[in-house]
PDB file of C-alpha atoms in Angstrom:
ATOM      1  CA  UNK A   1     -88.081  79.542 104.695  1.00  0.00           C
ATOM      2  CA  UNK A   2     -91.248  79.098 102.827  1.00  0.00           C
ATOM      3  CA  UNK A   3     -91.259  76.492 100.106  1.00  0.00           C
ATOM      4  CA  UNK A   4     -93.137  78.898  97.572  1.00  0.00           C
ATOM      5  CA  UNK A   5     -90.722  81.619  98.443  1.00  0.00           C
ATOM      6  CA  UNK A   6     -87.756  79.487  97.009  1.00  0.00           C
ATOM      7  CA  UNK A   7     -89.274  78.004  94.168  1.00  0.00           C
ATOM      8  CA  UNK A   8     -90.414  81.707  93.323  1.00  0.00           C
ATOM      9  CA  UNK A   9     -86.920  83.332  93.760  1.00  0.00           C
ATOM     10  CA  UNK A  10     -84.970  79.882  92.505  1.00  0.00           C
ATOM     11  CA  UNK A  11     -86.962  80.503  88.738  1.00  0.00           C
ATOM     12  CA  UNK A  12     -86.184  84.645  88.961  1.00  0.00           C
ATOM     13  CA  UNK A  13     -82.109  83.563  89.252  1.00  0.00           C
ATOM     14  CA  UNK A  14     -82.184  80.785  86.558  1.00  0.00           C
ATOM     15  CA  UNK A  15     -83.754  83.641  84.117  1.00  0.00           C
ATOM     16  CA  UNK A  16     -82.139  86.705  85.531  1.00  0.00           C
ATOM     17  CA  UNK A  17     -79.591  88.495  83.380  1.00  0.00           C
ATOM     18  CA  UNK A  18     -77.354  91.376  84.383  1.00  0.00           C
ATOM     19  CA  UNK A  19     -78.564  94.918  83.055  1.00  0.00           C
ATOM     20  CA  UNK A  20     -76.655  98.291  83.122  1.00  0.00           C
ATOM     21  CA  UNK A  21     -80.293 100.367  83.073  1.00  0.00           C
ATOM     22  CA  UNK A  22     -83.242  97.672  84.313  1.00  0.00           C
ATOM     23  CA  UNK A  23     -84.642  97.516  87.628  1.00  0.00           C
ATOM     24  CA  UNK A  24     -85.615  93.815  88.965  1.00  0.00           C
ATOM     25  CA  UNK A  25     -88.080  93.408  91.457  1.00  0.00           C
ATOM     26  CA  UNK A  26     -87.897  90.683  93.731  1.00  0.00           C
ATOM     27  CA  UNK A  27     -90.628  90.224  96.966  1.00  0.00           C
ATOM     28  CA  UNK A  28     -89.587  88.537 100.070  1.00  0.00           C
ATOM     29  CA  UNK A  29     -91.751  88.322 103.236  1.00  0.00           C
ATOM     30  CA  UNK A  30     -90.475  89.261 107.037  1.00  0.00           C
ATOM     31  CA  UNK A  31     -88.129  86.494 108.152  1.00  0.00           C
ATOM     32  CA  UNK A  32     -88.023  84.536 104.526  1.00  0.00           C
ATOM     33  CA  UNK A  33     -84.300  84.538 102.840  1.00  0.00           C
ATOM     34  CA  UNK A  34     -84.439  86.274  99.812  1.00  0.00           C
ATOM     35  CA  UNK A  35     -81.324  85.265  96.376  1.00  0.00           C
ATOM     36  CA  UNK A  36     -80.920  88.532  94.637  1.00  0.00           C
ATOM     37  CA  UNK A  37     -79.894  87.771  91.257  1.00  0.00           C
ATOM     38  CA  UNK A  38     -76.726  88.794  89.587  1.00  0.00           C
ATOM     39  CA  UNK A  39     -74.923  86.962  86.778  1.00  0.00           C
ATOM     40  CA  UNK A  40     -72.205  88.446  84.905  1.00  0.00           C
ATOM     41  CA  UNK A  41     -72.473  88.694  80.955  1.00  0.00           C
ATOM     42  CA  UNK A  42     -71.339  85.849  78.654  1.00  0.00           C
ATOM     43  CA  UNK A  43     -70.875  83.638  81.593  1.00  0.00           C
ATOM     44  CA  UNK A  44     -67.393  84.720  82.785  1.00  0.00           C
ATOM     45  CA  UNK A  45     -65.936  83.555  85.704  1.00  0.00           C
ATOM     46  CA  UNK A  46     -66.450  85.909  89.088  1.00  0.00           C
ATOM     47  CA  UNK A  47     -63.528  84.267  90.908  1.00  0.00           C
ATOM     48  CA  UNK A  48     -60.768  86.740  90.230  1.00  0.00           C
ATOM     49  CA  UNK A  49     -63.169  89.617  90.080  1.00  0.00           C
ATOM     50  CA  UNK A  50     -64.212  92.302  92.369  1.00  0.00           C
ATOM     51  CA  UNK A  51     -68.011  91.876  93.596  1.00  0.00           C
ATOM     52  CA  UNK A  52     -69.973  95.088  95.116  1.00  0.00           C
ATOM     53  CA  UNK A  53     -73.169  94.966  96.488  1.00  0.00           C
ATOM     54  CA  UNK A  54     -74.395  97.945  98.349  1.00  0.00           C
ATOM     55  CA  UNK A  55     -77.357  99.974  98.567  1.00  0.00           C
ATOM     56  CA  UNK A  56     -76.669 103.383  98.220  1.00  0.00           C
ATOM     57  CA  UNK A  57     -79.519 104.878 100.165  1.00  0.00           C
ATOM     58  CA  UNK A  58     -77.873 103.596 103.438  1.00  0.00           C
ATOM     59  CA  UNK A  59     -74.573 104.580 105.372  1.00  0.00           C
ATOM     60  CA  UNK A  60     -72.155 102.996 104.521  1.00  0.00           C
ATOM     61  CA  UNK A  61     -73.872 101.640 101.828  1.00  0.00           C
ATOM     62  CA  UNK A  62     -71.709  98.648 101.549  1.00  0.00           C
ATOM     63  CA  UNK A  63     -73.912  95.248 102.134  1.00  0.00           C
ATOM     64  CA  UNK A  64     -71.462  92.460 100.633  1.00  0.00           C
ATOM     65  CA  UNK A  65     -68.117  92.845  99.381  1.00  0.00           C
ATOM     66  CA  UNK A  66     -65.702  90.238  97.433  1.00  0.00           C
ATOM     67  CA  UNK A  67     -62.143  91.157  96.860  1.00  0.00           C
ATOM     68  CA  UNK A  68     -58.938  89.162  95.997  1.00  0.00           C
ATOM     69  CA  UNK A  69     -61.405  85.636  96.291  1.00  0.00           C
ATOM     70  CA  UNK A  70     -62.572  86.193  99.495  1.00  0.00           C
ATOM     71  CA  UNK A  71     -65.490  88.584 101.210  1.00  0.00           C
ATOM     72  CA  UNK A  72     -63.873  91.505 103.010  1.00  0.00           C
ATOM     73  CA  UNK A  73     -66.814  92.396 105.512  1.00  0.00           C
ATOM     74  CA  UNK A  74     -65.011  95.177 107.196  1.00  0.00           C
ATOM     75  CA  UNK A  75     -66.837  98.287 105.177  1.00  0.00           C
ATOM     76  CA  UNK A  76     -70.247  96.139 105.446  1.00  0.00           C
ATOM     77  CA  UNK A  77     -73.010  97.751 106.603  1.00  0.00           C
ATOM     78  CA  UNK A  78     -74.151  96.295 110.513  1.00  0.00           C
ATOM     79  CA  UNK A  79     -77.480  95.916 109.671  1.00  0.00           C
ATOM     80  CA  UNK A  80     -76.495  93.160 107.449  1.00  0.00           C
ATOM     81  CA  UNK A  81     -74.076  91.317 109.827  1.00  0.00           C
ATOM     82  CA  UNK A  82     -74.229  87.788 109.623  1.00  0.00           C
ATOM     83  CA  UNK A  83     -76.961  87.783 107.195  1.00  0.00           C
ATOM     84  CA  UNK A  84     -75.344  87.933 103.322  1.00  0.00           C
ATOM     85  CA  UNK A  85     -73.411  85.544 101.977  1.00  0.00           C
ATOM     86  CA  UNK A  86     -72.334  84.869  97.844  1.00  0.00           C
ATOM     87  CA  UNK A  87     -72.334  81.549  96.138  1.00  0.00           C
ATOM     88  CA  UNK A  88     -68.847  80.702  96.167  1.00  0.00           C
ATOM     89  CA  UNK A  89     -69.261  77.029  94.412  1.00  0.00           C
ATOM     90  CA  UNK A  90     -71.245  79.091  91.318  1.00  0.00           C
ATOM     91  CA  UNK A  91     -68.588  82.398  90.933  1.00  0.00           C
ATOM     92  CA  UNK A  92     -66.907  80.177  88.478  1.00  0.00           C
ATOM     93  CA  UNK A  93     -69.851  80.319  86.176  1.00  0.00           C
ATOM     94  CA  UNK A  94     -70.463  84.029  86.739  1.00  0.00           C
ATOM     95  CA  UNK A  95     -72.999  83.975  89.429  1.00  0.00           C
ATOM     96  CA  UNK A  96     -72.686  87.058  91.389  1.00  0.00           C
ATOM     97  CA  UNK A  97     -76.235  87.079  93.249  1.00  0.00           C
ATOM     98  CA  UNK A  98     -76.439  87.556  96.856  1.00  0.00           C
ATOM     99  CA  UNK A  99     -78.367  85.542  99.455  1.00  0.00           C
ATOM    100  CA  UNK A 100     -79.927  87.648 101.586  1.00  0.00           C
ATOM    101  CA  UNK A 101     -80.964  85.525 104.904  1.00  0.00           C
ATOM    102  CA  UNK A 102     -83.914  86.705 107.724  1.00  0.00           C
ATOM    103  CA  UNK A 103     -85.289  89.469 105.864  1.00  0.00           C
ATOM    104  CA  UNK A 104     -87.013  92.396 107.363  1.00  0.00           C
ATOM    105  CA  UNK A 105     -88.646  94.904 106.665  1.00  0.00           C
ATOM    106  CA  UNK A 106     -85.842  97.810 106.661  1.00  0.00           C
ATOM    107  CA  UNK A 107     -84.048  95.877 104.083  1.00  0.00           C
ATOM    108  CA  UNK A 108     -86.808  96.804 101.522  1.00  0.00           C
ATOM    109  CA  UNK A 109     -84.781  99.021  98.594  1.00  0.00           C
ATOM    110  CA  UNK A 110     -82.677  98.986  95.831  1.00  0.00           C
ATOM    111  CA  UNK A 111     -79.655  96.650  95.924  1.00  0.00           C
ATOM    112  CA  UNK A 112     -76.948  97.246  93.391  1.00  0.00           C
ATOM    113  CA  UNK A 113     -74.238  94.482  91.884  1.00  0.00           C
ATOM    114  CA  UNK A 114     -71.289  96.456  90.931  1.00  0.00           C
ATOM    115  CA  UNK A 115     -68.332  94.632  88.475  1.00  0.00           C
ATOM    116  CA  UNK A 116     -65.735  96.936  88.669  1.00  0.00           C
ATOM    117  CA  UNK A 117     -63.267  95.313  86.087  1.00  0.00           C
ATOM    118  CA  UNK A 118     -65.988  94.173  83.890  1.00  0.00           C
ATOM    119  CA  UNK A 119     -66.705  98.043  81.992  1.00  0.00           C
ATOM    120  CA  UNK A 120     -69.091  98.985  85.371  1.00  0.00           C
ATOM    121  CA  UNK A 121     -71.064  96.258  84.821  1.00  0.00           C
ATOM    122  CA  UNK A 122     -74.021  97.338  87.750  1.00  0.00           C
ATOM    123  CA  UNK A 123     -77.324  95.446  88.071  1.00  0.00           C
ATOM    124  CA  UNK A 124     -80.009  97.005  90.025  1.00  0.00           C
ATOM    125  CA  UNK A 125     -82.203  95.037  91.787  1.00  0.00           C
ATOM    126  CA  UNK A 126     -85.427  96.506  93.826  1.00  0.00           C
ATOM    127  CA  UNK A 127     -86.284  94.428  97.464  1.00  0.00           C
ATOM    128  CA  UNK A 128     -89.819  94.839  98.439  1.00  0.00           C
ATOM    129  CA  UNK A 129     -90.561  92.907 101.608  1.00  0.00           C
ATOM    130  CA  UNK A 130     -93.413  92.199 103.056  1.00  0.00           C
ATOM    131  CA  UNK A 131     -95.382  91.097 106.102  1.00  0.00           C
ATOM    132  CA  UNK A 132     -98.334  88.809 105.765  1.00  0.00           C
ATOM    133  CA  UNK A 133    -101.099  87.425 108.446  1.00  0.00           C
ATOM    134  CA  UNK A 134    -104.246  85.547 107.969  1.00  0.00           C
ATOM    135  CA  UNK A 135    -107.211  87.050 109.016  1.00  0.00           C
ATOM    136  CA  UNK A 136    -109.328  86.046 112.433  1.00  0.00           C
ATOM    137  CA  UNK A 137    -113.462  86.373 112.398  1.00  0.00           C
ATOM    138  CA  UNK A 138    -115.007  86.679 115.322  1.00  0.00           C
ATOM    139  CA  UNK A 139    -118.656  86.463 115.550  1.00  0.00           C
ATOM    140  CA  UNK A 140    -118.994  89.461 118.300  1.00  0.00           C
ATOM    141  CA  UNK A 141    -122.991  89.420 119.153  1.00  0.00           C
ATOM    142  CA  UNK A 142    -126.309  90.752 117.671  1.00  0.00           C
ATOM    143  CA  UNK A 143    -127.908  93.453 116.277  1.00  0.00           C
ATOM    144  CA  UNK A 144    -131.701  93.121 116.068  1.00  0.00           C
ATOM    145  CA  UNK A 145    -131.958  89.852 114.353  1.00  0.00           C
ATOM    146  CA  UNK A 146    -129.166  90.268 112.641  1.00  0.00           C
ATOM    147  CA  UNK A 147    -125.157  89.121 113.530  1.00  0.00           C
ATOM    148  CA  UNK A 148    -122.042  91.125 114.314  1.00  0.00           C
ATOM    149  CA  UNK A 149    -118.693  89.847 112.918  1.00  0.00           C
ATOM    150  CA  UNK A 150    -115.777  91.513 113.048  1.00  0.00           C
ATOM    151  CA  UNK A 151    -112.187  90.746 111.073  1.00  0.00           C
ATOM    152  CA  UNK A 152    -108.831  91.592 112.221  1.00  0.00           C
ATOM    153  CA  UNK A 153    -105.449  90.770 110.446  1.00  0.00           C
ATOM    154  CA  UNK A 154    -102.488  92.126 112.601  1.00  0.00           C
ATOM    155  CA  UNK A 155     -98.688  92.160 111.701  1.00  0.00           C
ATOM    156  CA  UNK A 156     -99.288  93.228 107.760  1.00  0.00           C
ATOM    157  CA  UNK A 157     -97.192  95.189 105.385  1.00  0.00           C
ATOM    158  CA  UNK A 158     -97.731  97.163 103.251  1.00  0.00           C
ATOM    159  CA  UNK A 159    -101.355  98.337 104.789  1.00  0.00           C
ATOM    160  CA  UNK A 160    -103.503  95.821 103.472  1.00  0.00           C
ATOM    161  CA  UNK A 161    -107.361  96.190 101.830  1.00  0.00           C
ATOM    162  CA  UNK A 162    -110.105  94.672 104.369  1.00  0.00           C
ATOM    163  CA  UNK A 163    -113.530  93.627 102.636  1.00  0.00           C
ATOM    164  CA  UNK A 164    -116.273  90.975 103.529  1.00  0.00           C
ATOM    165  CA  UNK A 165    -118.186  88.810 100.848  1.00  0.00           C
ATOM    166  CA  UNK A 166    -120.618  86.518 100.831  1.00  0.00           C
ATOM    167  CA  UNK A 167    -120.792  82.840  99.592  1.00  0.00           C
ATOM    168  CA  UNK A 168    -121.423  83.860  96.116  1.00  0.00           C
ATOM    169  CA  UNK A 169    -118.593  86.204  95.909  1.00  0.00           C
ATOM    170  CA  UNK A 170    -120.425  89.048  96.535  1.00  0.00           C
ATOM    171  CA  UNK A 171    -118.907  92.192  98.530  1.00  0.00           C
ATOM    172  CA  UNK A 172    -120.501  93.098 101.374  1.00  0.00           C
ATOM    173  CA  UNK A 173    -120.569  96.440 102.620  1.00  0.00           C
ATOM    174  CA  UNK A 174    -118.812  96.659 106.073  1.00  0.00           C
ATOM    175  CA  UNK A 175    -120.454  98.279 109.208  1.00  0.00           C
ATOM    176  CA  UNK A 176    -118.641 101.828 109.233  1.00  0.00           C
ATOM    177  CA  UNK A 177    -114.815 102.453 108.052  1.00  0.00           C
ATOM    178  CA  UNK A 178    -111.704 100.063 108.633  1.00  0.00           C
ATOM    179  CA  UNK A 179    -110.275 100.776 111.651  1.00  0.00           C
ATOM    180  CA  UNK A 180    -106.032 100.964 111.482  1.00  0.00           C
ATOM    181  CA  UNK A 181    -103.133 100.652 113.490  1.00  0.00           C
ATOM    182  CA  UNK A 182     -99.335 101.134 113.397  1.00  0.00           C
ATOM    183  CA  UNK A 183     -97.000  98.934 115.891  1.00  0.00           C
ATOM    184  CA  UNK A 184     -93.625 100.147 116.459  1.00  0.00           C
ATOM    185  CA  UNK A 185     -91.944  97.901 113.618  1.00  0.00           C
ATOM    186  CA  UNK A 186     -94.295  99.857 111.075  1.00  0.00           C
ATOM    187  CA  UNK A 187     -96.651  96.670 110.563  1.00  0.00           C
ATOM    188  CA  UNK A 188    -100.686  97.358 110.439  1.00  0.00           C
ATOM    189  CA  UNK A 189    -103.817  95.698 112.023  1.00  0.00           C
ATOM    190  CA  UNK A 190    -106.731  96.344 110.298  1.00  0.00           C
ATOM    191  CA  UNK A 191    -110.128  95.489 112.043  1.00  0.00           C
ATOM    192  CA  UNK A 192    -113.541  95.697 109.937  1.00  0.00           C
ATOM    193  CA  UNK A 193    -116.904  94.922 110.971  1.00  0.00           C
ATOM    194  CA  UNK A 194    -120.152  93.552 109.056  1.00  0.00           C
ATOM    195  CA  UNK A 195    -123.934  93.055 110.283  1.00  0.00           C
ATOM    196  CA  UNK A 196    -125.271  90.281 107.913  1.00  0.00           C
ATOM    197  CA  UNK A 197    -129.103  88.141 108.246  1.00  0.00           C
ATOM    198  CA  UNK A 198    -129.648  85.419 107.780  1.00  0.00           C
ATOM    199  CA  UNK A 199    -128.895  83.774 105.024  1.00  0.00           C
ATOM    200  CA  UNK A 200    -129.358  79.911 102.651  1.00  0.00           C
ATOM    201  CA  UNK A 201    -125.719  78.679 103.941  1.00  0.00           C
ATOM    202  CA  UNK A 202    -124.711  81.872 106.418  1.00  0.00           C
ATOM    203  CA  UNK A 203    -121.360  81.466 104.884  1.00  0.00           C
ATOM    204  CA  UNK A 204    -118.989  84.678 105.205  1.00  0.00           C
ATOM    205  CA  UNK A 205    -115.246  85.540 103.833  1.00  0.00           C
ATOM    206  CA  UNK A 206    -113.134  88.321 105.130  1.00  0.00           C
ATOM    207  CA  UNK A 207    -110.960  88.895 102.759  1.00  0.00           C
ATOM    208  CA  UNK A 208    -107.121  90.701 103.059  1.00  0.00           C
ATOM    209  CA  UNK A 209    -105.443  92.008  99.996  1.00  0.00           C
ATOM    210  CA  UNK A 210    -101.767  93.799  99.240  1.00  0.00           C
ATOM    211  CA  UNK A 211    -101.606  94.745  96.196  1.00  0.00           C
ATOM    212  CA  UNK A 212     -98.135  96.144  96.222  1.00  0.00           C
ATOM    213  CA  UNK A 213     -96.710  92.390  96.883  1.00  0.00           C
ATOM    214  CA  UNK A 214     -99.427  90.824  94.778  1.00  0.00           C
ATOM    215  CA  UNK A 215    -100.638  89.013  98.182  1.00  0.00           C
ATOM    216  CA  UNK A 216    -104.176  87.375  99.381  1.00  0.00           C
ATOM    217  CA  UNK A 217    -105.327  85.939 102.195  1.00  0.00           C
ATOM    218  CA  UNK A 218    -108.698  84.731 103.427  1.00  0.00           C
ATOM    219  CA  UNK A 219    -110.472  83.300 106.280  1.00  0.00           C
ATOM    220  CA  UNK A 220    -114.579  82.028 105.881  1.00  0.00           C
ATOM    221  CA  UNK A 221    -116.746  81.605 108.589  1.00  0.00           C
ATOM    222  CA  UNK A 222    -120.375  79.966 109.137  1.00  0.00           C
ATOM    223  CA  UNK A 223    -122.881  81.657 111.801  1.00  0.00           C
ATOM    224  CA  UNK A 224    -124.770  78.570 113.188  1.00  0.00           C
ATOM    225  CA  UNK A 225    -128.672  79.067 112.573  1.00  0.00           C
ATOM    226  CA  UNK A 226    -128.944  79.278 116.266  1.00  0.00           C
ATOM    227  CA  UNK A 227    -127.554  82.336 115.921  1.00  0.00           C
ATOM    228  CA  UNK A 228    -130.455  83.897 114.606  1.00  0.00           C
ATOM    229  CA  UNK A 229    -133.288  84.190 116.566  1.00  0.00           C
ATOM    230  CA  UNK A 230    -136.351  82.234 115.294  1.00  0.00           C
ATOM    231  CA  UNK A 231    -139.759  83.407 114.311  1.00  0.00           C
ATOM    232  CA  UNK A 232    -142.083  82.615 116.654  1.00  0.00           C
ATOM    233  CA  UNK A 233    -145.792  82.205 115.075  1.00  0.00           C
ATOM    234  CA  UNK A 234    -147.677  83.753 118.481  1.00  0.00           C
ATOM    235  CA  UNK A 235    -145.749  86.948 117.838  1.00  0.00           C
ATOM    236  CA  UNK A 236    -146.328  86.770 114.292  1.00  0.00           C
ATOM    237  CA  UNK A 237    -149.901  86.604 115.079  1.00  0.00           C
ATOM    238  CA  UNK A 238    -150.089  88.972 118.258  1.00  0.00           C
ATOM    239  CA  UNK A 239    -148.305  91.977 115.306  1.00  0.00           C
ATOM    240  CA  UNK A 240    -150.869  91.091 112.820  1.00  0.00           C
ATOM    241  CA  UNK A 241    -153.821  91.514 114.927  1.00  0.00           C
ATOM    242  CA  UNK A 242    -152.578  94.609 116.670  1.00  0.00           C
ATOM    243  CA  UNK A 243    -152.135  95.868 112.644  1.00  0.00           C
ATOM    244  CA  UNK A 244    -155.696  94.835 111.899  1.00  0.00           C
ATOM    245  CA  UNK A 245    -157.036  96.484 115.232  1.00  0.00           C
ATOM    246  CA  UNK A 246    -155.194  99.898 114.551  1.00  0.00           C
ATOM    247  CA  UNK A 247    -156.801 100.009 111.103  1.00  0.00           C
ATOM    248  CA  UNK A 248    -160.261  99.110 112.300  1.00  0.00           C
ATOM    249  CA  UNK A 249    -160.072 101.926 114.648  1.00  0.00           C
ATOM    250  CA  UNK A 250    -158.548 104.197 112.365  1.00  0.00           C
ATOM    251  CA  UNK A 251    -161.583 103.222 109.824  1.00  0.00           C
ATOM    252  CA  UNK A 252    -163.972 103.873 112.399  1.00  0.00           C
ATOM    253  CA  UNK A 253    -162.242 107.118 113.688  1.00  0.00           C
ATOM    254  CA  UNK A 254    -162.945 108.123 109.367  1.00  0.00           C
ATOM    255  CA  UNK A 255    -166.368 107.031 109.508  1.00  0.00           C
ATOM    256  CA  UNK A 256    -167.336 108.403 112.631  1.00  0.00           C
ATOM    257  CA  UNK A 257    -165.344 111.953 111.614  1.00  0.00           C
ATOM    258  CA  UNK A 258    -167.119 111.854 108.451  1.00  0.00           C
ATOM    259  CA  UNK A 259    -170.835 111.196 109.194  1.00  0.00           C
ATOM    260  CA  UNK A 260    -170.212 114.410 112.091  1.00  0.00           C
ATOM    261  CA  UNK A 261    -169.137 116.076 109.457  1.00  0.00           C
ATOM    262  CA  UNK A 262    -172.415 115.835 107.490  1.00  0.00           C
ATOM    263  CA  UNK A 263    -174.501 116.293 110.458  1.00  0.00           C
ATOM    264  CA  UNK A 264    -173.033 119.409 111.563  1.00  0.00           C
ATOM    265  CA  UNK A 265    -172.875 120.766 107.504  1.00  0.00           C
ATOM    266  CA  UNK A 266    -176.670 119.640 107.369  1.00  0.00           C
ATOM    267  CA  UNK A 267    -178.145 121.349 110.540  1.00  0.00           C
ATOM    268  CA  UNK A 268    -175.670 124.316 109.842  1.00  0.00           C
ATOM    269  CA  UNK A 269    -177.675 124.375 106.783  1.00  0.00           C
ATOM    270  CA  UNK A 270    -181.389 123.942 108.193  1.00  0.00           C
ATOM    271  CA  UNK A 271    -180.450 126.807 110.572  1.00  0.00           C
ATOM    272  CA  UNK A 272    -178.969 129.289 107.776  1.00  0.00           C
ATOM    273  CA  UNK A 273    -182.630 128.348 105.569  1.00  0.00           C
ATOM    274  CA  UNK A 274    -184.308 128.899 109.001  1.00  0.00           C
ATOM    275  CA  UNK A 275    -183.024 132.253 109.530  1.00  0.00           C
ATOM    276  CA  UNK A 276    -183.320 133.466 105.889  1.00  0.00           C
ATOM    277  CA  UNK A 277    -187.090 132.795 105.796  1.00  0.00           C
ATOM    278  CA  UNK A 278    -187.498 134.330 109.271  1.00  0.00           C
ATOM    279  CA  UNK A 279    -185.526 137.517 107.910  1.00  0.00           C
ATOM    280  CA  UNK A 280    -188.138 137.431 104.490  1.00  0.00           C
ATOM    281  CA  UNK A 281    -191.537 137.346 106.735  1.00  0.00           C
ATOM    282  CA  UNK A 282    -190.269 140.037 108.498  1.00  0.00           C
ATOM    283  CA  UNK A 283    -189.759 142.501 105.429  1.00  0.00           C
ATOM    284  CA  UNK A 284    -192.961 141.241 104.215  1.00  0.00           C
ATOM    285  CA  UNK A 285    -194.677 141.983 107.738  1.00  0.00           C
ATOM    286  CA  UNK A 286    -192.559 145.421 107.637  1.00  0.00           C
ATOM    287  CA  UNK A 287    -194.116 146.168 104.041  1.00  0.00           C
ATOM    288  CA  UNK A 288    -197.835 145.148 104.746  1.00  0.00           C
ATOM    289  CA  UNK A 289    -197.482 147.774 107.582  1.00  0.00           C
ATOM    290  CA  UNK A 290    -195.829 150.631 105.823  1.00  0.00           C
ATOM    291  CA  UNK A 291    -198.997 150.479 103.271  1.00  0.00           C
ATOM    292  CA  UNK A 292    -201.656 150.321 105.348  1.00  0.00           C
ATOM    293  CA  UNK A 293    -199.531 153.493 107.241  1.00  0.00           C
ATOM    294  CA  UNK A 294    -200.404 154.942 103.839  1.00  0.00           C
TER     295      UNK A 294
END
């Protein structure tokens, strides 16, 4: 069992009190053992008293019974076999709670501790269990001069929120939508990709979030500069006088378009002035000759 687990669940028993109307939550993860609290009012003694637990969305709902100062585990449900136990040594100061041992994730519900003698005294208390995995990176190739890293986490419950950031803290978007999966237990792998350049530190976090069980989990990698491919100056050189080239021709293409331009406008022109004068000597020829006709 997880040391933060128990401190986290010791601190809810030592402050949980019983409550006719209240819902407690209380988060385990898969395979932790999980104390769900119970303590009857004004600290009277359990010993002689009848102690319920069940959780009525399941048949038979019965998940720990205490009767005549000993558990009677013939109603219990089998899905809890071997796996509940109460705190005998504590019934004397009116601890009721349950211990709930390898937790999965079909125990996830509402638990109820029912005092029969005691006016109904019932305490409700809500399980929500979870499954939790680190993510992996894996730096998966290139993409132009950029590199392709892709995060999985696998095993997680509830479905978890994938994103990338970079070393500033800044989210990065991914490369396209996170892909999911269900196995048969109901757990999810997530796998998200990013495409990121190079960068001062090439420093990048995939991050995993479930926000139902108020969990987190990260994993950072660095992309070796080698990664990258490097600038090399005689291509850098070989592109900028192929750009200079294209634009000289293009220039001269203009120029040479242009000045055709002119020549054919000017002896289009010459030719149209040409023919105009030819067309006035011949009316003045035609009228010298209709006169002299006269």
């Amino acid at each position: 069992m997880r040391i933060y687990s128990v401190c986290m669940l010791c601190s809810l028993i030592i402050s949980s009190t019983a409550s006719d109307t209240g819902v407690q939550p209380i988060v385990a993860l898969v395979g932790d053992d999980v104390i769900l609290p119970c303590t009857l009012r004004h600290t009277v003694s359990a010993v002689y008293q009848s102690i319920e637990w069940q959780r009525p969305d399941l048949k038979p709902k019965e998940v720990h019974l205490y009767r005549d100062e000993k558990d009677d585990l013939v109603l219990q449900n089998p899905v809890f076999r071997g796996r509940t136990s109460l705190f005998k040594e504590e019934l004397e100061n009116g601890n009721t709670s349950l211990k709930l041992t390898r937790v999965k994730l079909s125990d996830a519900g509402n638990y109820t501790c029912y005092i029969p003698l005691l006016n109904h005294q019932k305490t409700i208390i809500q399980l929500l269990v979870g499954a939790v995995s680190r993510p992996v990176i894996i730096i998966e190739g290139m993409e132009g001069d950029e590199v392709v890293l892709r995060c999985e986490a696998e095993g997680c419950y509830p479905e978890p929120v994938m994103e990338w950031c970079d070393a500033q803290g800044r989210v990065l978007p991914a490369a396209g939508p996170t892909e999911t999966s269900r196995d048969r237990e109901g757990c999810y792998t997530v796998t998200s990709h990013v495409i990121v350049p190079k960068s001062d530190n090439n420093t990048f976090t995939c991050r995993v979030q479930q926000l139902e069980i108020k969990h987190m989990k990260e994993r950072r990698v660095h992309v070796p500069d080698q990664m990258f491919p490097k600038t090399c100056w005689l291509t850098v050189l070989v592109t900028v006088l192929v750009t200079v080239l294209v634009e000289a021709v293009a220039v001269g293409l203009y120029l040479l378009m242009k000045k055709w331009i002119l020549t054919f406008r000017k002896e289009a022109w010459t030719s149209l002035m040409k023919n105009k004068e030819t067309t006035k000597n011949e009316e003045d020829e035609a009228s010298v000759l209709s006169l002299s006709s006269v």
